[in-house]
Amino acid sequence: KMSEVSKVMTKADIKPKSMHRAKIWSDDVENLYRFQQAGYRDEVEYKQVKQVDVVECWPETGFVKKLQRRDNTFYYYNRQRECEDKDVHKVKVYVY
């Protein structure tokens, strides 16, 4: 089963149509928080820049486990939630 992001990925160098800020925490917001901490817009941009097909995720939660920044250092994330309520409004949600 292909995720929505993977379907979008088949089109090269896709750009978001719009952006809004997250208001409440969700699994998607958690993962966006992790991509944005590592310096990427979202999973789409990460896969384009790093030329990878799969992002490593925790099997229990589905949250992103490890990301490689643009300077090739790695960010490692916990399996639990890391994006606190006070940070939710900082997360940018992109619409394609």
CSV table of C-alpha atoms in Angstrom, one decimal:
chain,number,residue,atom,x,y,z
A,1,LYS,CA,0.0,0.0,0.0
A,2,MET,CA,1.5,3.3,-1.1
A,3,SER,CA,1.2,6.3,1.1
A,4,GLU,CA,-0.2,9.5,-0.3
A,5,VAL,CA,3.3,11.0,0.0
A,6,SER,CA,4.8,8.2,-2.1
A,7,LYS,CA,2.2,8.8,-4.8
A,8,VAL,CA,3.1,12.5,-4.8
A,9,MET,CA,6.7,11.6,-5.0
A,10,THR,CA,6.4,10.0,-8.4
A,11,LYS,CA,6.2,13.6,-9.8
A,12,ALA,CA,9.7,15.1,-9.7
A,13,ASP,CA,10.4,18.2,-7.7
A,14,ILE,CA,6.9,18.8,-6.5
A,15,LYS,CA,6.2,22.1,-4.7
A,16,PRO,CA,3.4,22.7,-2.1
A,17,LYS,CA,0.4,24.7,-3.1
A,18,SER,CA,-0.2,26.2,0.3
A,19,MET,CA,0.9,26.0,4.0
A,20,HIS,CA,-0.9,26.4,7.3
A,21,ARG,CA,0.2,26.0,10.9
A,22,ALA,CA,-0.7,23.0,13.0
A,23,LYS,CA,-3.2,23.7,15.7
A,24,ILE,CA,-3.5,20.4,17.5
A,25,TRP,CA,-1.0,17.5,17.8
A,26,SER,CA,-1.4,14.4,15.7
A,27,ASP,CA,0.8,11.6,14.4
A,28,ASP,CA,1.3,13.6,11.1
A,29,VAL,CA,2.2,16.8,13.0
A,30,GLU,CA,4.7,14.8,15.1
A,31,ASN,CA,6.4,13.6,11.9
A,32,LEU,CA,6.4,17.0,10.3
A,33,TYR,CA,7.9,18.4,13.4
A,34,ARG,CA,10.8,15.9,13.1
A,35,PHE,CA,11.4,16.6,9.4
A,36,GLN,CA,11.3,20.4,10.1
A,37,GLN,CA,13.8,20.0,13.0
A,38,ALA,CA,16.2,18.3,10.6
A,39,GLY,CA,15.8,21.2,8.1
A,40,TYR,CA,13.3,19.8,5.6
A,41,ARG,CA,9.8,20.9,4.7
A,42,ASP,CA,8.3,17.4,5.0
A,43,GLU,CA,8.8,13.8,3.8
A,44,VAL,CA,8.4,14.8,0.2
A,45,GLU,CA,11.3,17.3,0.3
A,46,TYR,CA,13.5,14.9,2.4
A,47,LYS,CA,13.1,12.1,-0.1
A,48,GLN,CA,13.9,14.5,-3.0
A,49,VAL,CA,17.0,15.9,-1.4
A,50,LYS,CA,18.3,12.6,0.1
A,51,GLN,CA,17.2,10.4,-2.9
A,52,VAL,CA,15.8,7.8,-0.6
A,53,ASP,CA,12.6,5.7,-1.0
A,54,VAL,CA,11.9,4.9,2.6
A,55,VAL,CA,12.3,6.9,5.8
A,56,GLU,CA,13.2,4.9,8.9
A,57,CYS,CA,10.2,4.8,11.3
A,58,TRP,CA,9.5,3.2,14.7
A,59,PRO,CA,7.3,0.1,14.0
A,60,GLU,CA,5.3,0.7,17.3
A,61,THR,CA,4.3,4.3,16.7
A,62,GLY,CA,5.1,5.0,13.0
A,63,PHE,CA,7.0,8.1,14.0
A,64,VAL,CA,10.2,8.9,12.2
A,65,LYS,CA,13.2,7.3,13.8
A,66,LYS,CA,16.2,8.8,12.0
A,67,LEU,CA,16.8,11.6,9.6
A,68,GLN,CA,19.9,12.8,7.8
A,69,ARG,CA,20.4,16.5,7.7
A,70,ARG,CA,21.7,18.4,4.7
A,71,ASP,CA,25.2,18.5,6.3
A,72,ASN,CA,25.0,14.7,6.5
A,73,THR,CA,24.8,14.5,10.3
A,74,PHE,CA,22.0,12.4,11.7
A,75,TYR,CA,19.1,13.2,14.0
A,76,TYR,CA,17.8,10.3,16.0
A,77,TYR,CA,14.3,10.4,17.5
A,78,ASN,CA,12.5,8.6,20.4
A,79,ARG,CA,9.6,6.3,19.7
A,80,GLN,CA,7.4,8.5,21.9
A,81,ARG,CA,6.0,11.9,21.1
A,82,GLU,CA,8.7,14.7,21.0
A,83,CYS,CA,6.6,17.6,19.8
A,84,GLU,CA,5.3,19.3,22.9
A,85,ASP,CA,2.0,21.2,22.9
A,86,LYS,CA,3.9,24.5,23.2
A,87,ASP,CA,5.7,23.6,19.9
A,88,VAL,CA,2.7,22.4,17.9
A,89,HIS,CA,1.9,25.9,16.5
A,90,LYS,CA,5.5,26.1,15.0
A,91,VAL,CA,4.9,23.1,12.7
A,92,LYS,CA,4.1,24.0,9.1
A,93,VAL,CA,1.6,21.7,7.3
A,94,TYR,CA,2.1,21.8,3.6
A,95,VAL,CA,-0.7,21.1,1.1
A,96,TYR,CA,0.1,19.6,-2.3
